[in-house]
Short mmCIF file of C-alpha atoms in Angstrom, two decimals:
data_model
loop_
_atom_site.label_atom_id
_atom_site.label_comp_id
_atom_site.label_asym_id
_atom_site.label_seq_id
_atom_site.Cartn_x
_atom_site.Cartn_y
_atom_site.Cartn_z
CA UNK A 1 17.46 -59.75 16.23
CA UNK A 2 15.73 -56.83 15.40
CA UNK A 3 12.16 -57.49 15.56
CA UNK A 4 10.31 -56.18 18.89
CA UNK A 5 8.24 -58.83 19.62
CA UNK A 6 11.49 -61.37 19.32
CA UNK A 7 13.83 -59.23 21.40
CA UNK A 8 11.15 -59.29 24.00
CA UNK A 9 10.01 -62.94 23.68
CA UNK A 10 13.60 -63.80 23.81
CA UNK A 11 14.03 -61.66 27.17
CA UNK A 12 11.83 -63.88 28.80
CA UNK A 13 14.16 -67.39 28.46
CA UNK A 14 17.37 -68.50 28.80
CA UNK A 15 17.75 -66.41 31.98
CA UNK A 16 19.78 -67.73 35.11
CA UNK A 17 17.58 -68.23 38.27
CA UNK A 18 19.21 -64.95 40.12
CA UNK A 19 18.62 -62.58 37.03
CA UNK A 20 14.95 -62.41 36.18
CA UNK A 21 13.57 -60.46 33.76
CA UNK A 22 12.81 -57.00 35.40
CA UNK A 23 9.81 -54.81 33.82
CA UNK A 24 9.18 -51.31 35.19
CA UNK A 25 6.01 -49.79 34.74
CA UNK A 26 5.92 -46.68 33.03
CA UNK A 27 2.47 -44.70 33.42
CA UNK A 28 3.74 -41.87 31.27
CA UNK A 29 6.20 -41.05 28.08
CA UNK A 30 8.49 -38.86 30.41
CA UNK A 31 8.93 -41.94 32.95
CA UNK A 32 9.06 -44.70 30.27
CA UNK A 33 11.98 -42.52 29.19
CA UNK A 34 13.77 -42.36 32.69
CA UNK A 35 13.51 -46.20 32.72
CA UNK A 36 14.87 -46.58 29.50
CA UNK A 37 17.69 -44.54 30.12
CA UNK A 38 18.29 -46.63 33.16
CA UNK A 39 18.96 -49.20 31.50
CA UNK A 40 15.97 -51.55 31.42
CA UNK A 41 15.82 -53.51 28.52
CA UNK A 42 11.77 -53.82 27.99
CA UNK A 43 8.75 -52.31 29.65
CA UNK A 44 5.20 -52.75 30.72
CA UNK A 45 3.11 -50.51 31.67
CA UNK A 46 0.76 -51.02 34.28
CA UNK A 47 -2.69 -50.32 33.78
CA UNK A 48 -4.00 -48.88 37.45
CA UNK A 49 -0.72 -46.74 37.10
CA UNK A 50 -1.38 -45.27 33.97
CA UNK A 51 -5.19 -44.79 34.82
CA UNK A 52 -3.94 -42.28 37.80
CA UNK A 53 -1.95 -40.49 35.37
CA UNK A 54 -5.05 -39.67 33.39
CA UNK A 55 -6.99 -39.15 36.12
CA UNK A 56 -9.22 -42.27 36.24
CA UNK A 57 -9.72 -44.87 39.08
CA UNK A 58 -8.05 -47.97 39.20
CA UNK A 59 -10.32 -49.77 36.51
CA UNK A 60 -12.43 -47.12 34.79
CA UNK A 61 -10.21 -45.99 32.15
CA UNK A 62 -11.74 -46.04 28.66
CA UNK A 63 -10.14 -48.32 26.11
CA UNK A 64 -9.47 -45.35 24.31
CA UNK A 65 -7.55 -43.35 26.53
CA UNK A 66 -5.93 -46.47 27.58
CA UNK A 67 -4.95 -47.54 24.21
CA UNK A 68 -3.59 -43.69 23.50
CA UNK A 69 -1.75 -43.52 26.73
CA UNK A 70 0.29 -47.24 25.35
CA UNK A 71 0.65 -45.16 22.39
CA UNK A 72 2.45 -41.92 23.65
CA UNK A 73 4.61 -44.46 25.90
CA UNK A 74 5.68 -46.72 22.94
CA UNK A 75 6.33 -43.53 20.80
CA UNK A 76 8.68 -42.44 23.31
CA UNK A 77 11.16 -45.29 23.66
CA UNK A 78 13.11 -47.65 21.61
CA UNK A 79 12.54 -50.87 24.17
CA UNK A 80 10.19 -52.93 23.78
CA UNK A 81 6.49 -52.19 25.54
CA UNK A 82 3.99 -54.49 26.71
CA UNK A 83 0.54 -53.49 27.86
CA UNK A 84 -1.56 -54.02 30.91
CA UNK A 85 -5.12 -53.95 29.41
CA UNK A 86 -7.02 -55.45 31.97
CA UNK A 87 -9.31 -57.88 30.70
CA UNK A 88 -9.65 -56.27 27.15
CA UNK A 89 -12.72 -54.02 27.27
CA UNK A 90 -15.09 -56.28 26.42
CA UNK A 91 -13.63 -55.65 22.58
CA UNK A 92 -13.25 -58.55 20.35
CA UNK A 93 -9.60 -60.72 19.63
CA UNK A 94 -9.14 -59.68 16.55
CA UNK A 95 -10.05 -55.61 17.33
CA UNK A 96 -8.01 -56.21 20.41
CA UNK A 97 -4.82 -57.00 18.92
CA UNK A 98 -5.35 -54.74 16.38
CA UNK A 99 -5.43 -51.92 18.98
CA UNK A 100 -2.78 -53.08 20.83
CA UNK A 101 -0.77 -53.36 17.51
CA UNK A 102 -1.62 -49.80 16.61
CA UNK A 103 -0.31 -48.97 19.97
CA UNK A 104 3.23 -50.31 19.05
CA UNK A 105 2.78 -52.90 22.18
CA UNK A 106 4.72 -56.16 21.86
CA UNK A 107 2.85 -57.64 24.62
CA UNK A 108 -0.28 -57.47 26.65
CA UNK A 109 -1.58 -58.85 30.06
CA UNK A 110 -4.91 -60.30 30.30
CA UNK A 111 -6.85 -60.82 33.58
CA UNK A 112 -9.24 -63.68 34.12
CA UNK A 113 -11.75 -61.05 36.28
CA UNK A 114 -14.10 -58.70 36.17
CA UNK A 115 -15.32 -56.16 38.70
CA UNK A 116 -13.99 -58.42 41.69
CA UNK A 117 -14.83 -62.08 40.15
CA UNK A 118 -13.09 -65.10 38.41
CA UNK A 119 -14.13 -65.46 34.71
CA UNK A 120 -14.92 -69.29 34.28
CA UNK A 121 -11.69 -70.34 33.58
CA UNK A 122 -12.32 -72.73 30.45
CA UNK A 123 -14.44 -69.66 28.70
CA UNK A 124 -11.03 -67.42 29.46
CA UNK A 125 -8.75 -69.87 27.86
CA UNK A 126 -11.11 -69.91 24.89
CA UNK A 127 -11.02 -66.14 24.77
CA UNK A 128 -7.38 -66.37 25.23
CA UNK A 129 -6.86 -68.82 22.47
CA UNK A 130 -8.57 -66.37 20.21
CA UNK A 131 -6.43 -63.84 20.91
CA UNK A 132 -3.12 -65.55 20.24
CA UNK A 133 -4.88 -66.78 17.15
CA UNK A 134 -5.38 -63.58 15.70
CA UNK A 135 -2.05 -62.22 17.24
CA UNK A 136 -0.22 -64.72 14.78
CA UNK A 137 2.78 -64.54 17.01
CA UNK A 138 2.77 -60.35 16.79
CA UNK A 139 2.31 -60.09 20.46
CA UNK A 140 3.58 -61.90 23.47
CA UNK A 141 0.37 -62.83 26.16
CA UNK A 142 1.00 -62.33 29.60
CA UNK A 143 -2.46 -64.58 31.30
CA UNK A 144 -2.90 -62.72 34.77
CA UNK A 145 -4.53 -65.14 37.03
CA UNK A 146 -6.51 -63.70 39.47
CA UNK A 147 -6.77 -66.41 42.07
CA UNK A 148 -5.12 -64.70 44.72
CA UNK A 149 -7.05 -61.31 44.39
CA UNK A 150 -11.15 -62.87 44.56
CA UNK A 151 -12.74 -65.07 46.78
CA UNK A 152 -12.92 -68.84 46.10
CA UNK A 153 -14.77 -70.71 47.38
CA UNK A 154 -13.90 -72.42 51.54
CA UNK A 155 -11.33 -75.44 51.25
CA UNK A 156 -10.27 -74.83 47.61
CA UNK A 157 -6.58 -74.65 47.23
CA UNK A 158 -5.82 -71.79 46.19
CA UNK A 159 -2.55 -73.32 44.51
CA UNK A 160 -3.77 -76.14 42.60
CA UNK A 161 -6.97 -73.65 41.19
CA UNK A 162 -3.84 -71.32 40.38
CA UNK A 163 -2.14 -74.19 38.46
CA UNK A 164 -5.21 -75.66 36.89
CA UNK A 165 -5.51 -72.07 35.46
CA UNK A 166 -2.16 -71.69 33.77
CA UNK A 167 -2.16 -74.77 32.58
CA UNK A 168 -5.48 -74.07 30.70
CA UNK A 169 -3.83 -70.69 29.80
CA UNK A 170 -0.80 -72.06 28.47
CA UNK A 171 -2.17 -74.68 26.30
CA UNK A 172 -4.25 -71.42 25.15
CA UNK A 173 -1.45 -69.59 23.70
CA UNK A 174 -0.50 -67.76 26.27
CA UNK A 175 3.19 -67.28 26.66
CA UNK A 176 3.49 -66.28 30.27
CA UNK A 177 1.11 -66.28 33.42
CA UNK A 178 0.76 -64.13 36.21
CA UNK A 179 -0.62 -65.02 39.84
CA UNK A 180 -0.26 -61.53 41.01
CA UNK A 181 -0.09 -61.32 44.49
CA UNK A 182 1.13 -64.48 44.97
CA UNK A 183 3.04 -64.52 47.94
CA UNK A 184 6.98 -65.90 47.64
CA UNK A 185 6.15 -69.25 49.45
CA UNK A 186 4.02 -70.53 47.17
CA UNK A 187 6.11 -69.30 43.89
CA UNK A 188 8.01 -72.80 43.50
CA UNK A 189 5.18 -74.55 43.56
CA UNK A 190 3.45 -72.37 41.23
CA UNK A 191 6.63 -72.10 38.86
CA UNK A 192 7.24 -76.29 38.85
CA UNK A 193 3.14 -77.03 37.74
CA UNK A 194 3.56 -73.94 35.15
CA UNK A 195 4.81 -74.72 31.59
CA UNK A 196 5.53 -71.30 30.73
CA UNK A 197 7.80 -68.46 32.53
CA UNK A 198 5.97 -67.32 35.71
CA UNK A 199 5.41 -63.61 36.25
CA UNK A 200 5.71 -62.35 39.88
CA UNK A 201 5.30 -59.09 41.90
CA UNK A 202 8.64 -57.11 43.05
CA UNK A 203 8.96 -54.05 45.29
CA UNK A 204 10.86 -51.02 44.73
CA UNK A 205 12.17 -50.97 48.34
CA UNK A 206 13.98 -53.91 48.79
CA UNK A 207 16.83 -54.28 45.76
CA UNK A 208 17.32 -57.69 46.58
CA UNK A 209 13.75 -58.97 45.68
CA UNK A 210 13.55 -59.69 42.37
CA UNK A 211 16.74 -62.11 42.87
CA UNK A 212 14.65 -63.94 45.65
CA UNK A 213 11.58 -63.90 43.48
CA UNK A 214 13.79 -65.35 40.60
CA UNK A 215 15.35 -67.94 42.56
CA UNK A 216 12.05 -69.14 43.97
CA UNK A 217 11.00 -69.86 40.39
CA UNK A 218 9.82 -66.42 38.90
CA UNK A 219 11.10 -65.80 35.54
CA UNK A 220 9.52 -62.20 35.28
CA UNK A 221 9.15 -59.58 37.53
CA UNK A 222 6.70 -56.57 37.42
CA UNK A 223 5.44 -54.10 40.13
CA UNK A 224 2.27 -52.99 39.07
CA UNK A 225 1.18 -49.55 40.25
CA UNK A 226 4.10 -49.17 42.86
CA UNK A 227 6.60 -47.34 40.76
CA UNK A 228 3.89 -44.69 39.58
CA UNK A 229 2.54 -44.55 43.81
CA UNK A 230 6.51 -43.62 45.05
CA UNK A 231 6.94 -40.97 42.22
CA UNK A 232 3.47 -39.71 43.82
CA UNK A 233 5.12 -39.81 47.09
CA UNK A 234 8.13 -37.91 45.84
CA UNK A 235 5.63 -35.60 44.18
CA UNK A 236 4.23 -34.92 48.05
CA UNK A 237 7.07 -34.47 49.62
CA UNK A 238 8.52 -31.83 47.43
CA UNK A 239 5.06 -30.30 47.84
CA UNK A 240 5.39 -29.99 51.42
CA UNK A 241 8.88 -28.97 51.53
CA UNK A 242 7.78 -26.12 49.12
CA UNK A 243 4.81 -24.88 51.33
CA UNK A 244 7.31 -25.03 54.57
CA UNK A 245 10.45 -23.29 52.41
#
């Protein structure tokens, strides 16, 4: 199997409920390489990680930059690379998969808010749909649902508006969903009422996680912006350690 989107769909299923599919988050060529040499068989980068590298806030990077940051990352390893581009940049399906294609992504997530608040969900799955349709089975969608990040509205369940979600994304197109922030009690709840393999959040400081996490019913396991926030750390330290040498 040599084809990049395949090898990374293919990552996603078949796996045993201890061994989930771990994605680091490069923000950077020189740390997509590290992971790749690590051993990691895919990446995706994560897109408030990547915005720090180039300087911008969580959420203000241009499409542009964005887009040319994916590129320098995909350009710099063999695995496969999927993309965290927000909620698309306001760009239309067909230029968005273009871009991401021109990027050398296999993959993309796509959240249902903007600025703080839920997109109606029905108008998301119809955006979504439109994206796998002019994808054409070129890129793997990862539907980030946002449910646990906003505000909704007192006495919803924040579970079954979670599941009524997915399921809306799913029948979309999309090929995985992610209720970041979920928290680990409600993942096998989440991963029975989903049709598709459920993304979840790790952390680098407990090894052990992502085996939990995949056990509990996650099939994928990212970290968003953590990975890029301890090589900050490490950055400080050696700063300080310099200054006091």
């Amino acid at each position: 199997m040599n084809d990049p989107v395949a090898v990374f769909r293919a990552l996603h299923h078949g796996r045993p409920a201890d061994d989930p599919l771990v994605l680091p988050g490069p923000w950077d060529a020189a740390s997509a390489r590290v992971f790749e040499e690590a051993g990691f068989p895919a990446l995706a980068t994560p897109s408030a990680g990547v915005a720090a590298a180039l300087g911008h806030a969580d959420g203000q990077t241009p499409a542009a930059e964005m887009f040319a940051a994916v590129a320098r990352i995909t350009a710099a390893v063999s695995v496969p690379v999927s993309a965290d581009i927000e909620a698309g940049y306001g760009l239309p399906p067909a230029e968005l998969v273009e871009r991401l294609l021109e990027a050398g992504a296999v993959g993309c997530n796509l959240e249902d808010s903007v600025d703080g608040t839920l997109l109606d969900p029905r108008e998301q799955a119809d955006r979504l749909a439109e994206v796998c349709a002019a994808a054409d089975g070129r890129l793997f969608v990862n539907a980030r649902v946002d449910t646990y990040l906003t505000a909704l509205p007192e006495g919803t369940d924040v579970v079954e508006e979670t599941l009524t979600r997915a399921g809306l994304y799913a029948a979309a197109g999309a090929e995985c969903v992610y209720p970041i922030t979920a928290p680990a009690d409600d993942l096998p709840r989440l991963a029975a009422g989903v049709p598709v393999p459920l993304n979840a959040n790790g952390t680098p400081d407990d090894p052990a996680c992502a085996r939990r996490l995949g056990e509990l019913g996650a099939a994928r396991i990212t970290f968003g912006p953590l990975l890029q926030l301890r090589a900050t750390d490490a950055v400080r330290d050696l700063a300080k350690r310099l200054l006091t040498a």
